[in-house]
Amino acid sequence: MTSKKLVNSVAGCADDALAGLVACNPSLQLLQGHRVALRSDLDSLKGRVALLSGGGSGHEPAHAGFIGKGMLTGVIAGAVFTSPAVGSILAAIRAVAQAGVVGTLLIVKNYTGDRLNFGLAREQARAEGIPVEMVVVGDDSAFTVLKKAGRRGLCGTVLIHKVAGALAEAGMGLEEITDRVSMVTKAMGTLGVSLSSCSVPGSKPTFELSADEVELGLGIHGEAGVRRIKMATADEIVALMLDHMTSSSNVSHVPVQSGSSVVLMVNNLGGLSFLELGIIADAAVRSLEGRGVKIARALVGTFMSALEMPGVSLTLLLVDEPLLKLIDAETTASAWPNVAKVWVTGRKRSRTTPVEPLAAPDSTTAAGAASKQMVLVLERVCTTLLGLEERLNALDRAAGDGDCGTTHSCAARAIQGWLKEGPSPASPAQLLSKLSFLLLEKMGGSSGALYSLFLTAAAQPLKAKTDLPAWSAAMDAGLEAMQNWILCGQQDRSSKPGRAQGPICSRF
């Protein structure tokens, strides 16, 4: 069964995607009759070196998202996962040559079709007297033994766009840019991992994985990786990836070791959630720094995708200060992130938490037996909530997002952890106040806020007395506080024109 795609037609999806990018970006233009995007200010490049790249579509934002001042001059796109036509590559070379550039560098990923088609276009252009050079990027660190085709070109290619673009913007000549960039390609490595496959429009998934498997070292077209591994935690998978790509026993390894300085790229292969991407980024930073590696810059996002593949790749580029300046150089390319020009390693990442104010003394204290009874009650409530987690989630799925049980389990675990830390407060008022702060911080969602509101208000009548009427007053105070908050929310909504009136919280 083919996967569902939001396209107009399978045959025209690559053209439509490129046209959409150009339509929304005034700094880009299409080359008539070809699937080629070029800088709108092409004539301003007279006397400089032009940079052209490209390949199959389906890797967005690569490569057209990296067109701009300080990066690429233009891009030639093929159909999905298909090398672009020689005629279109040649047309792009001619277009920039007619604009008065002094030479053109082709930046090509190491895939047979790309090397062949870009290479043929280069030879034809040279035959016409146009100075053209080509750099082939092979940054794949998956293969432990040498392959005849060499290392595949992966996300590290985007860093080559950036370095070459900065050199061209500085006015460097074609041969010097080619030499400098060629050296940089040897100082980086990329490795990918995927939870499942992608599917080309109109086709079935390119491969199948069991529910407990992930693919290590796969390519950006859904090609098989070097091996399949069992599903594990993000920390374990990242550690395995870094071990593989830096091991000296691996012929395609990147020579990163303790004391090395690197640029790290954490690249979404298309279908990974931002939540998972952040977890992977954190794991990568911790793992690298734990190995003594210094991270100069960290780029996290989608740079070179494989359609909707739920996976991630890690790229490491060894850098020194001159190379780092090229990475930091300004660019107008829409897909290049706004990266802070400061070192990641060595930066203070946390601030001291403010000290909680001391609880005001109250006139009531709980006897030892009563205090122990409160602890037993809390423990029983927590155990009950944990046991009902899935049932509450199932009930909530019928009315909302299905996380009610999970939210209450978070609260229960937080209370259990707090009870283990030491003796609970001596008085009911202090106990409820502490629970209020705890749920507000640990429970999350509207439930945490509502329970915190209830407990804060309920604690007030218990400061003076703890008899039955005081507990009754505490319940009334808590309920009234929540009701007032809900009514206030209703008024806020109804006061805004065009907004439907009604309670802002239909369930707790």
Short mmCIF file of C-alpha atoms in Angstrom, two decimals:
data_model
loop_
_atom_site.label_atom_id
_atom_site.label_comp_id
_atom_site.label_asym_id
_atom_site.label_seq_id
_atom_site.Cartn_x
_atom_site.Cartn_y
_atom_site.Cartn_z
CA MET A 1 0.00 0.00 0.00
CA THR A 2 1.38 3.42 -0.99
CA SER A 3 1.59 6.16 1.62
CA LYS A 4 -0.60 9.27 1.57
CA LYS A 5 1.08 12.48 0.42
CA LEU A 6 -0.25 16.02 0.06
CA VAL A 7 0.77 16.51 -3.57
CA ASN A 8 -0.97 17.59 -6.77
CA SER A 9 0.63 14.78 -8.75
CA VAL A 10 3.48 12.36 -8.29
CA ALA A 11 5.14 13.50 -11.50
CA GLY A 12 4.98 17.21 -10.64
CA CYS A 13 5.70 17.22 -6.92
CA ALA A 14 9.37 18.24 -7.24
CA ASP A 15 8.49 21.16 -9.57
CA ASP A 16 5.67 22.29 -7.28
CA ALA A 17 7.85 22.17 -4.17
CA LEU A 18 10.60 24.28 -5.75
CA ALA A 19 8.04 26.70 -7.18
CA GLY A 20 6.52 27.11 -3.71
CA LEU A 21 9.89 27.98 -2.19
CA VAL A 22 10.60 30.55 -4.89
CA ALA A 23 7.09 32.00 -4.67
CA CYS A 24 7.58 32.72 -0.97
CA ASN A 25 11.17 33.98 -1.22
CA PRO A 26 11.74 37.16 -3.26
CA SER A 27 15.49 36.58 -3.24
CA LEU A 28 15.08 33.50 -5.49
CA GLN A 29 14.16 33.02 -9.14
CA LEU A 30 13.41 29.98 -11.29
CA LEU A 31 15.35 29.37 -14.50
CA GLN A 32 12.74 29.03 -17.21
CA GLY A 33 12.38 25.53 -18.61
CA HIS A 34 14.47 23.93 -15.88
CA ARG A 35 14.11 22.80 -12.28
CA VAL A 36 16.72 25.35 -11.25
CA ALA A 37 16.56 28.04 -8.55
CA LEU A 38 19.02 30.96 -8.61
CA ARG A 39 19.70 34.06 -6.57
CA SER A 40 17.59 36.99 -7.78
CA ASP A 41 20.61 39.30 -7.49
CA LEU A 42 22.72 37.19 -9.83
CA ASP A 43 24.16 40.23 -11.59
CA SER A 44 25.70 41.43 -8.29
CA LEU A 45 28.05 38.42 -8.36
CA LYS A 46 30.08 39.74 -11.30
CA GLY A 47 33.77 39.09 -10.69
CA ARG A 48 33.12 36.49 -7.97
CA VAL A 49 32.94 32.70 -7.88
CA ALA A 50 29.48 31.09 -8.18
CA LEU A 51 28.51 28.03 -6.15
CA LEU A 52 26.03 25.50 -7.55
CA SER A 53 24.78 22.37 -5.85
CA GLY A 54 21.76 20.10 -5.92
CA GLY A 55 20.61 16.55 -6.34
CA GLY A 56 17.37 14.70 -5.95
CA SER A 57 14.38 16.39 -4.35
CA GLY A 58 13.00 15.07 -1.06
CA HIS A 59 15.89 16.35 1.06
CA GLU A 60 14.38 19.74 1.84
CA PRO A 61 15.48 22.26 2.93
CA ALA A 62 18.59 21.00 1.13
CA HIS A 63 19.62 22.34 -1.15
CA ALA A 64 17.50 25.28 -2.28
CA GLY A 65 17.01 26.50 1.28
CA PHE A 66 20.72 27.29 1.38
CA ILE A 67 20.71 29.69 -1.57
CA GLY A 68 21.68 33.19 -0.52
CA LYS A 69 24.46 35.64 0.07
CA GLY A 70 27.25 33.82 1.87
CA MET A 71 26.12 30.39 0.68
CA LEU A 72 24.89 28.94 -2.63
CA THR A 73 24.32 30.84 -5.87
CA GLY A 74 21.88 28.30 -7.19
CA VAL A 75 20.53 24.76 -7.04
CA ILE A 76 19.59 22.16 -9.64
CA ALA A 77 16.90 19.78 -8.39
CA GLY A 78 16.05 16.36 -9.75
CA ALA A 79 12.87 14.38 -9.22
CA VAL A 80 12.46 12.80 -5.76
CA PHE A 81 15.68 10.93 -4.91
CA THR A 82 16.80 11.26 -8.56
CA SER A 83 19.85 13.08 -9.91
CA PRO A 84 19.10 16.23 -11.91
CA ALA A 85 19.39 16.22 -15.71
CA VAL A 86 22.70 17.16 -17.31
CA GLY A 87 20.93 19.75 -19.46
CA SER A 88 19.56 21.59 -16.42
CA ILE A 89 22.95 21.56 -14.69
CA LEU A 90 24.58 22.97 -17.81
CA ALA A 91 21.85 25.63 -18.12
CA ALA A 92 22.54 26.76 -14.54
CA ILE A 93 26.29 26.96 -15.23
CA ARG A 94 25.64 29.04 -18.35
CA ALA A 95 23.25 31.35 -16.48
CA VAL A 96 25.79 32.26 -13.80
CA ALA A 97 28.57 32.55 -16.38
CA GLN A 98 26.47 35.05 -18.37
CA ALA A 99 26.04 37.06 -15.17
CA GLY A 100 29.80 37.63 -15.19
CA VAL A 101 31.11 35.28 -12.50
CA VAL A 102 34.80 34.37 -12.78
CA GLY A 103 34.21 30.65 -12.26
CA THR A 104 31.77 28.10 -10.91
CA LEU A 105 32.25 25.46 -8.21
CA LEU A 106 29.91 22.47 -8.26
CA ILE A 107 29.34 20.97 -4.80
CA VAL A 108 28.12 17.40 -5.26
CA LYS A 109 27.13 14.64 -2.85
CA ASN A 110 28.91 11.36 -3.46
CA TYR A 111 26.20 9.39 -5.26
CA THR A 112 26.85 7.77 -8.63
CA GLY A 113 24.10 9.62 -10.48
CA ASP A 114 25.07 13.01 -9.07
CA ARG A 115 28.76 12.53 -9.80
CA LEU A 116 28.03 11.37 -13.33
CA ASN A 117 25.54 14.08 -14.29
CA PHE A 118 27.32 17.00 -12.66
CA GLY A 119 30.62 15.70 -14.05
CA LEU A 120 29.26 15.54 -17.61
CA ALA A 121 27.86 19.06 -17.31
CA ARG A 122 31.21 20.29 -16.04
CA GLU A 123 33.04 18.82 -19.06
CA GLN A 124 30.56 20.33 -21.51
CA ALA A 125 30.86 23.72 -19.83
CA ARG A 126 34.64 23.54 -19.94
CA ALA A 127 34.40 22.73 -23.64
CA GLU A 128 32.52 26.02 -24.01
CA GLY A 129 35.34 27.86 -22.25
CA ILE A 130 33.59 28.24 -18.89
CA PRO A 131 35.87 27.67 -15.86
CA VAL A 132 34.21 25.03 -13.68
CA GLU A 133 35.50 22.90 -10.80
CA MET A 134 33.76 20.18 -8.79
CA VAL A 135 34.07 19.04 -5.18
CA VAL A 136 32.52 15.71 -4.22
CA VAL A 137 31.44 15.44 -0.59
CA GLY A 138 31.58 12.02 1.07
CA ASP A 139 31.01 12.36 4.82
CA ASP A 140 29.26 9.06 5.61
CA SER A 141 30.89 7.37 8.60
CA ALA A 142 28.78 4.21 8.49
CA PHE A 143 31.02 1.75 6.64
CA THR A 144 33.71 -0.06 8.57
CA VAL A 145 35.37 -1.38 5.39
CA LEU A 146 36.15 0.56 2.24
CA LYS A 147 33.40 0.53 -0.40
CA LYS A 148 34.10 0.85 -4.11
CA ALA A 149 31.76 3.85 -4.41
CA GLY A 150 33.33 5.58 -1.41
CA ARG A 151 31.59 7.40 1.42
CA ARG A 152 28.10 8.69 0.65
CA GLY A 153 27.36 12.41 0.73
CA LEU A 154 25.11 13.28 3.65
CA CYS A 155 24.22 16.26 5.86
CA GLY A 156 27.83 17.40 6.14
CA THR A 157 27.39 18.75 2.61
CA VAL A 158 25.48 21.69 4.11
CA LEU A 159 28.58 22.70 6.10
CA ILE A 160 30.54 22.66 2.84
CA HIS A 161 27.95 25.02 1.35
CA LYS A 162 28.56 27.35 4.29
CA VAL A 163 32.36 27.26 4.16
CA ALA A 164 32.51 27.65 0.38
CA GLY A 165 29.95 30.44 0.50
CA ALA A 166 31.95 32.41 3.04
CA LEU A 167 35.11 32.02 0.97
CA ALA A 168 33.34 33.12 -2.21
CA GLU A 169 31.79 36.09 -0.42
CA ALA A 170 35.28 37.10 0.70
CA GLY A 171 36.36 37.25 -2.95
CA MET A 172 38.56 34.15 -3.03
CA GLY A 173 39.39 32.58 -6.41
CA LEU A 174 37.98 29.34 -7.82
CA GLU A 175 41.08 27.18 -7.39
CA GLU A 176 41.73 28.35 -3.86
CA ILE A 177 38.10 27.77 -2.81
CA THR A 178 38.23 24.29 -4.36
CA ASP A 179 41.42 23.42 -2.48
CA ARG A 180 40.22 24.79 0.86
CA VAL A 181 36.83 23.09 0.64
CA SER A 182 38.37 19.78 -0.41
CA MET A 183 40.45 19.80 2.77
CA VAL A 184 37.40 20.50 4.92
CA THR A 185 35.51 17.52 3.47
CA LYS A 186 38.18 15.24 4.95
CA ALA A 187 37.66 16.59 8.46
CA MET A 188 34.06 15.59 9.04
CA GLY A 189 31.76 12.61 9.37
CA THR A 190 28.03 11.90 9.52
CA LEU A 191 26.01 8.95 10.78
CA GLY A 192 22.25 8.45 10.67
CA VAL A 193 19.76 6.28 12.51
CA SER A 194 16.09 5.75 11.74
CA LEU A 195 13.07 4.32 13.53
CA SER A 196 11.32 3.43 10.26
CA SER A 197 11.47 4.10 6.54
CA CYS A 198 10.29 6.87 4.26
CA SER A 199 8.26 6.45 1.08
CA VAL A 200 8.64 8.17 -2.28
CA PRO A 201 5.34 9.70 -3.49
CA GLY A 202 3.35 6.99 -5.24
CA SER A 203 5.46 4.16 -3.78
CA LYS A 204 5.59 1.86 -0.78
CA PRO A 205 8.06 2.34 2.09
CA THR A 206 11.63 1.66 1.02
CA PHE A 207 12.26 -0.86 3.82
CA GLU A 208 10.54 -2.44 6.82
CA LEU A 209 11.65 -2.52 10.44
CA SER A 210 10.32 -4.52 13.34
CA ALA A 211 8.74 -2.61 16.19
CA ASP A 212 11.81 -3.14 18.37
CA GLU A 213 14.45 -2.35 15.71
CA VAL A 214 16.21 0.76 14.42
CA GLU A 215 18.41 1.11 11.33
CA LEU A 216 21.97 2.34 11.92
CA GLY A 217 24.05 4.01 9.22
CA LEU A 218 21.39 4.35 6.54
CA GLY A 219 21.53 6.75 3.58
CA ILE A 220 19.27 9.71 2.83
CA HIS A 221 17.33 7.83 0.14
CA GLY A 222 16.21 5.03 2.42
CA GLU A 223 19.16 2.80 1.56
CA ALA A 224 19.93 0.08 4.05
CA GLY A 225 22.32 0.88 6.86
CA VAL A 226 25.23 -1.13 8.17
CA ARG A 227 23.18 -3.00 10.74
CA ARG A 228 19.95 -3.14 12.68
CA ILE A 229 20.00 -2.69 16.41
CA LYS A 230 17.44 -3.13 19.14
CA MET A 231 15.46 -0.11 20.23
CA ALA A 232 17.13 1.60 23.18
CA THR A 233 17.14 4.89 25.06
CA ALA A 234 18.24 8.09 23.32
CA ASP A 235 21.40 8.18 25.45
CA GLU A 236 22.33 4.63 24.46
CA ILE A 237 21.67 5.17 20.75
CA VAL A 238 23.65 8.42 20.66
CA ALA A 239 26.56 6.78 22.49
CA LEU A 240 26.50 3.91 19.97
CA MET A 241 26.46 6.36 17.05
CA LEU A 242 29.40 8.35 18.39
CA ASP A 243 31.35 5.17 19.18
CA HIS A 244 30.81 3.94 15.62
CA MET A 245 31.66 7.15 13.80
CA THR A 246 34.80 7.94 15.81
CA SER A 247 36.29 4.43 16.15
CA SER A 248 39.72 4.17 14.51
CA SER A 249 38.83 0.61 13.43
CA ASN A 250 36.22 2.14 11.14
CA VAL A 251 37.81 3.20 7.81
CA SER A 252 35.20 5.92 7.37
CA HIS A 253 35.56 7.35 10.86
CA VAL A 254 36.01 11.02 11.67
CA PRO A 255 39.19 11.47 13.77
CA VAL A 256 37.56 13.11 16.79
CA GLN A 257 39.19 12.43 20.14
CA SER A 258 39.60 13.97 23.57
CA GLY A 259 40.73 17.57 23.15
CA SER A 260 39.23 17.96 19.66
CA SER A 261 37.11 20.99 18.82
CA VAL A 262 34.05 20.33 16.67
CA VAL A 263 30.94 21.77 15.12
CA LEU A 264 28.01 19.46 15.89
CA MET A 265 24.98 19.13 13.62
CA VAL A 266 21.90 17.31 14.89
CA ASN A 267 19.81 16.82 11.76
CA ASN A 268 16.17 15.73 11.63
CA LEU A 269 15.73 13.27 8.77
CA GLY A 270 12.20 14.55 8.31
CA GLY A 271 9.76 12.83 10.64
CA LEU A 272 11.28 13.13 14.10
CA SER A 273 9.38 15.27 16.60
CA PHE A 274 11.00 18.40 18.00
CA LEU A 275 10.72 16.78 21.42
CA GLU A 276 12.89 13.84 20.35
CA LEU A 277 15.29 16.12 18.50
CA GLY A 278 15.93 18.09 21.67
CA ILE A 279 16.52 14.89 23.64
CA ILE A 280 19.00 13.66 21.04
CA ALA A 281 20.79 17.03 21.02
CA ASP A 282 21.15 16.96 24.81
CA ALA A 283 22.44 13.39 24.70
CA ALA A 284 24.97 14.27 21.97
CA VAL A 285 26.33 17.28 23.85
CA ARG A 286 26.66 15.35 27.11
CA SER A 287 28.25 12.35 25.41
CA LEU A 288 30.79 14.40 23.46
CA GLU A 289 31.77 16.53 26.42
CA GLY A 290 32.04 13.37 28.52
CA ARG A 291 34.66 12.18 26.02
CA GLY A 292 36.63 15.41 26.40
CA VAL A 293 35.47 16.83 23.06
CA LYS A 294 34.94 20.62 22.96
CA ILE A 295 31.85 21.74 21.04
CA ALA A 296 32.38 25.08 19.32
CA ARG A 297 28.93 25.35 17.76
CA ALA A 298 25.80 23.18 17.84
CA LEU A 299 23.31 23.32 14.97
CA VAL A 300 20.00 21.58 15.65
CA GLY A 301 17.16 21.34 13.15
CA THR A 302 16.22 19.99 9.74
CA PHE A 303 19.02 20.55 7.25
CA MET A 304 18.93 17.53 4.95
CA SER A 305 15.86 15.32 5.26
CA ALA A 306 14.80 12.03 3.70
CA LEU A 307 11.17 12.94 3.11
CA GLU A 308 9.21 11.91 6.23
CA MET A 309 11.77 9.51 7.68
CA PRO A 310 11.59 9.47 11.51
CA GLY A 311 15.27 9.53 12.23
CA VAL A 312 18.27 11.69 12.97
CA SER A 313 21.85 12.11 11.79
CA LEU A 314 24.83 13.47 13.69
CA THR A 315 27.60 15.37 11.89
CA LEU A 316 30.95 16.24 13.44
CA LEU A 317 33.30 18.74 11.78
CA LEU A 318 36.76 19.28 13.24
CA VAL A 319 37.39 23.03 13.43
CA ASP A 320 40.03 25.58 14.26
CA GLU A 321 39.49 29.32 14.66
CA PRO A 322 39.88 30.21 10.94
CA LEU A 323 37.36 27.55 9.92
CA LEU A 324 35.01 28.60 12.72
CA LYS A 325 35.02 32.16 11.36
CA LEU A 326 33.78 30.80 8.02
CA ILE A 327 31.00 28.90 9.78
CA ASP A 328 30.07 32.10 11.64
CA ALA A 329 30.14 34.33 8.55
CA GLU A 330 26.87 36.07 7.70
CA THR A 331 24.45 34.53 5.22
CA THR A 332 20.97 35.32 3.97
CA ALA A 333 20.13 31.68 3.19
CA SER A 334 16.67 31.05 4.65
CA ALA A 335 17.39 27.56 6.03
CA TRP A 336 20.64 28.39 7.83
CA PRO A 337 19.93 28.77 11.56
CA ASN A 338 20.69 31.83 13.62
CA VAL A 339 23.50 30.26 15.62
CA ALA A 340 25.06 32.14 18.53
CA LYS A 341 28.74 32.82 17.86
CA VAL A 342 29.89 31.48 21.23
CA TRP A 343 31.30 28.16 22.35
CA VAL A 344 28.84 25.57 23.59
CA THR A 345 31.37 23.84 25.82
CA GLY A 346 32.38 25.88 28.85
CA ARG A 347 29.18 27.92 28.98
CA LYS A 348 27.23 28.03 32.24
CA ARG A 349 23.89 26.33 31.51
CA SER A 350 21.99 26.79 34.75
CA ARG A 351 21.19 29.46 37.27
CA THR A 352 20.86 28.94 41.01
CA THR A 353 17.25 28.43 42.07
CA PRO A 354 15.96 31.17 44.40
CA VAL A 355 15.60 30.06 48.01
CA GLU A 356 12.01 29.40 49.01
CA PRO A 357 10.70 31.82 51.63
CA LEU A 358 10.44 30.38 55.11
CA ALA A 359 6.97 29.22 56.02
CA ALA A 360 5.22 31.52 58.45
CA PRO A 361 4.70 29.85 61.81
CA ASP A 362 1.11 28.88 62.60
CA SER A 363 -0.61 28.25 65.86
CA THR A 364 -1.38 24.59 65.26
CA THR A 365 0.80 21.51 65.23
CA ALA A 366 -0.06 17.95 64.49
CA ALA A 367 0.58 15.28 67.04
CA GLY A 368 3.06 12.60 66.05
CA ALA A 369 0.37 9.99 65.46
CA ALA A 370 -1.69 12.43 63.37
CA SER A 371 1.37 13.37 61.29
CA LYS A 372 2.10 9.71 60.57
CA GLN A 373 -1.54 9.22 59.61
CA MET A 374 -1.28 12.04 57.05
CA VAL A 375 1.75 10.34 55.51
CA LEU A 376 -0.10 7.02 55.29
CA VAL A 377 -3.06 8.73 53.60
CA LEU A 378 -0.80 10.43 51.06
CA GLU A 379 1.00 7.18 50.29
CA ARG A 380 -2.33 5.39 49.78
CA VAL A 381 -3.56 8.15 47.45
CA CYS A 382 -0.35 8.00 45.42
CA THR A 383 -0.46 4.22 45.07
CA THR A 384 -4.10 4.37 43.96
CA LEU A 385 -3.40 7.05 41.33
CA LEU A 386 -0.46 5.09 39.90
CA GLY A 387 -2.63 2.00 39.62
CA LEU A 388 -5.32 3.95 37.77
CA GLU A 389 -2.98 5.63 35.26
CA GLU A 390 -4.05 3.74 32.13
CA ARG A 391 -7.72 3.70 33.10
CA LEU A 392 -7.76 7.48 33.59
CA ASN A 393 -5.93 7.95 30.28
CA ALA A 394 -8.51 5.78 28.53
CA LEU A 395 -11.38 7.78 30.01
CA ASP A 396 -9.67 11.03 29.05
CA ARG A 397 -9.12 9.91 25.45
CA ALA A 398 -12.89 9.99 24.99
CA ALA A 399 -12.99 13.68 25.89
CA GLY A 400 -9.53 15.11 25.35
CA ASP A 401 -5.87 14.30 24.77
CA GLY A 402 -5.66 11.15 26.86
CA ASP A 403 -3.07 12.27 29.42
CA CYS A 404 -5.13 12.59 32.61
CA GLY A 405 -3.71 9.40 34.14
CA THR A 406 -0.16 10.29 33.14
CA THR A 407 -0.49 13.77 34.65
CA HIS A 408 -1.78 12.42 37.95
CA SER A 409 0.93 9.74 37.99
CA CYS A 410 3.55 12.51 37.68
CA ALA A 411 2.00 14.15 40.73
CA ALA A 412 1.93 10.86 42.65
CA ARG A 413 5.60 10.12 41.94
CA ALA A 414 6.59 13.66 42.93
CA ILE A 415 4.76 13.29 46.27
CA GLN A 416 6.31 9.86 46.87
CA GLY A 417 9.77 11.26 46.21
CA TRP A 418 9.15 14.18 48.55
CA LEU A 419 7.93 11.88 51.35
CA LYS A 420 11.17 9.86 51.08
CA GLU A 421 13.33 12.96 51.47
CA GLY A 422 12.45 13.46 55.14
CA PRO A 423 9.72 14.21 57.65
CA SER A 424 6.63 15.98 56.36
CA PRO A 425 5.60 19.40 57.78
CA ALA A 426 4.24 19.29 61.29
CA SER A 427 0.96 21.09 60.65
CA PRO A 428 -1.88 20.51 58.15
CA ALA A 429 -1.57 24.09 56.86
CA GLN A 430 2.12 23.68 56.11
CA LEU A 431 1.48 20.27 54.55
CA LEU A 432 -1.15 21.62 52.16
CA SER A 433 1.05 24.62 51.27
CA LYS A 434 3.98 22.32 50.48
CA LEU A 435 1.77 20.06 48.36
CA SER A 436 0.53 23.17 46.54
CA PHE A 437 4.06 24.19 45.51
CA LEU A 438 4.99 20.60 44.66
CA LEU A 439 2.03 20.01 42.32
CA LEU A 440 2.42 23.40 40.66
CA GLU A 441 6.04 22.58 39.82
CA LYS A 442 5.88 18.85 39.08
CA MET A 443 2.36 18.03 37.89
CA GLY A 444 1.99 20.39 34.98
CA GLY A 445 -1.05 21.10 32.85
CA SER A 446 -4.23 22.79 34.07
CA SER A 447 -4.64 20.07 36.70
CA GLY A 448 -1.47 21.11 38.52
CA ALA A 449 -2.56 24.75 38.57
CA LEU A 450 -6.07 23.92 39.78
CA TYR A 451 -4.94 21.57 42.54
CA SER A 452 -2.33 24.11 43.64
CA LEU A 453 -4.99 26.83 43.75
CA PHE A 454 -7.27 24.58 45.82
CA LEU A 455 -4.56 23.56 48.28
CA THR A 456 -3.24 27.11 48.77
CA ALA A 457 -6.71 28.41 49.65
CA ALA A 458 -7.53 25.38 51.78
CA ALA A 459 -4.40 25.85 53.86
CA GLN A 460 -5.47 29.27 55.18
CA PRO A 461 -8.34 28.23 57.58
CA LEU A 462 -6.13 25.47 59.01
CA LYS A 463 -3.50 27.90 60.26
CA ALA A 464 -5.59 28.77 63.31
CA LYS A 465 -7.49 25.54 64.01
CA THR A 466 -7.55 21.94 62.84
CA ASP A 467 -10.93 20.83 64.17
CA LEU A 468 -13.74 19.52 61.97
CA PRO A 469 -15.29 22.95 61.26
CA ALA A 470 -11.83 24.19 60.19
CA TRP A 471 -11.42 21.31 57.75
CA SER A 472 -14.91 22.02 56.40
CA ALA A 473 -13.96 25.68 55.95
CA ALA A 474 -10.76 24.58 54.22
CA MET A 475 -12.70 22.54 51.66
CA ASP A 476 -15.07 25.44 51.05
CA ALA A 477 -12.18 27.87 50.61
CA GLY A 478 -10.44 25.60 48.12
CA LEU A 479 -13.55 25.03 46.03
CA GLU A 480 -14.41 28.73 46.07
CA ALA A 481 -10.91 29.63 44.86
CA MET A 482 -11.23 27.30 41.88
CA GLN A 483 -14.75 28.49 41.08
CA ASN A 484 -13.68 32.13 41.17
CA TRP A 485 -10.78 31.35 38.81
CA ILE A 486 -13.10 29.60 36.35
CA LEU A 487 -15.64 32.43 36.47
CA CYS A 488 -12.86 34.94 35.91
CA GLY A 489 -11.77 32.93 32.90
CA GLN A 490 -15.31 33.00 31.53
CA GLN A 491 -15.40 36.77 31.81
CA ASP A 492 -12.03 37.09 30.08
CA ARG A 493 -13.28 35.04 27.14
CA SER A 494 -16.65 36.75 26.85
CA SER A 495 -15.05 40.21 26.95
CA LYS A 496 -13.21 39.59 23.70
CA PRO A 497 -15.26 40.26 20.55
CA GLY A 498 -15.75 37.33 18.24
CA ARG A 499 -14.95 34.75 20.92
CA ALA A 500 -17.47 32.09 21.90
CA GLN A 501 -18.63 32.28 25.51
CA GLY A 502 -18.31 29.29 27.80
CA PRO A 503 -16.16 27.79 30.51
CA ILE A 504 -12.45 27.75 29.75
CA CYS A 505 -12.01 24.40 31.45
CA SER A 506 -14.69 21.79 30.91
CA ARG A 507 -12.78 19.05 32.71
CA PHE A 508 -10.07 18.69 35.35
#
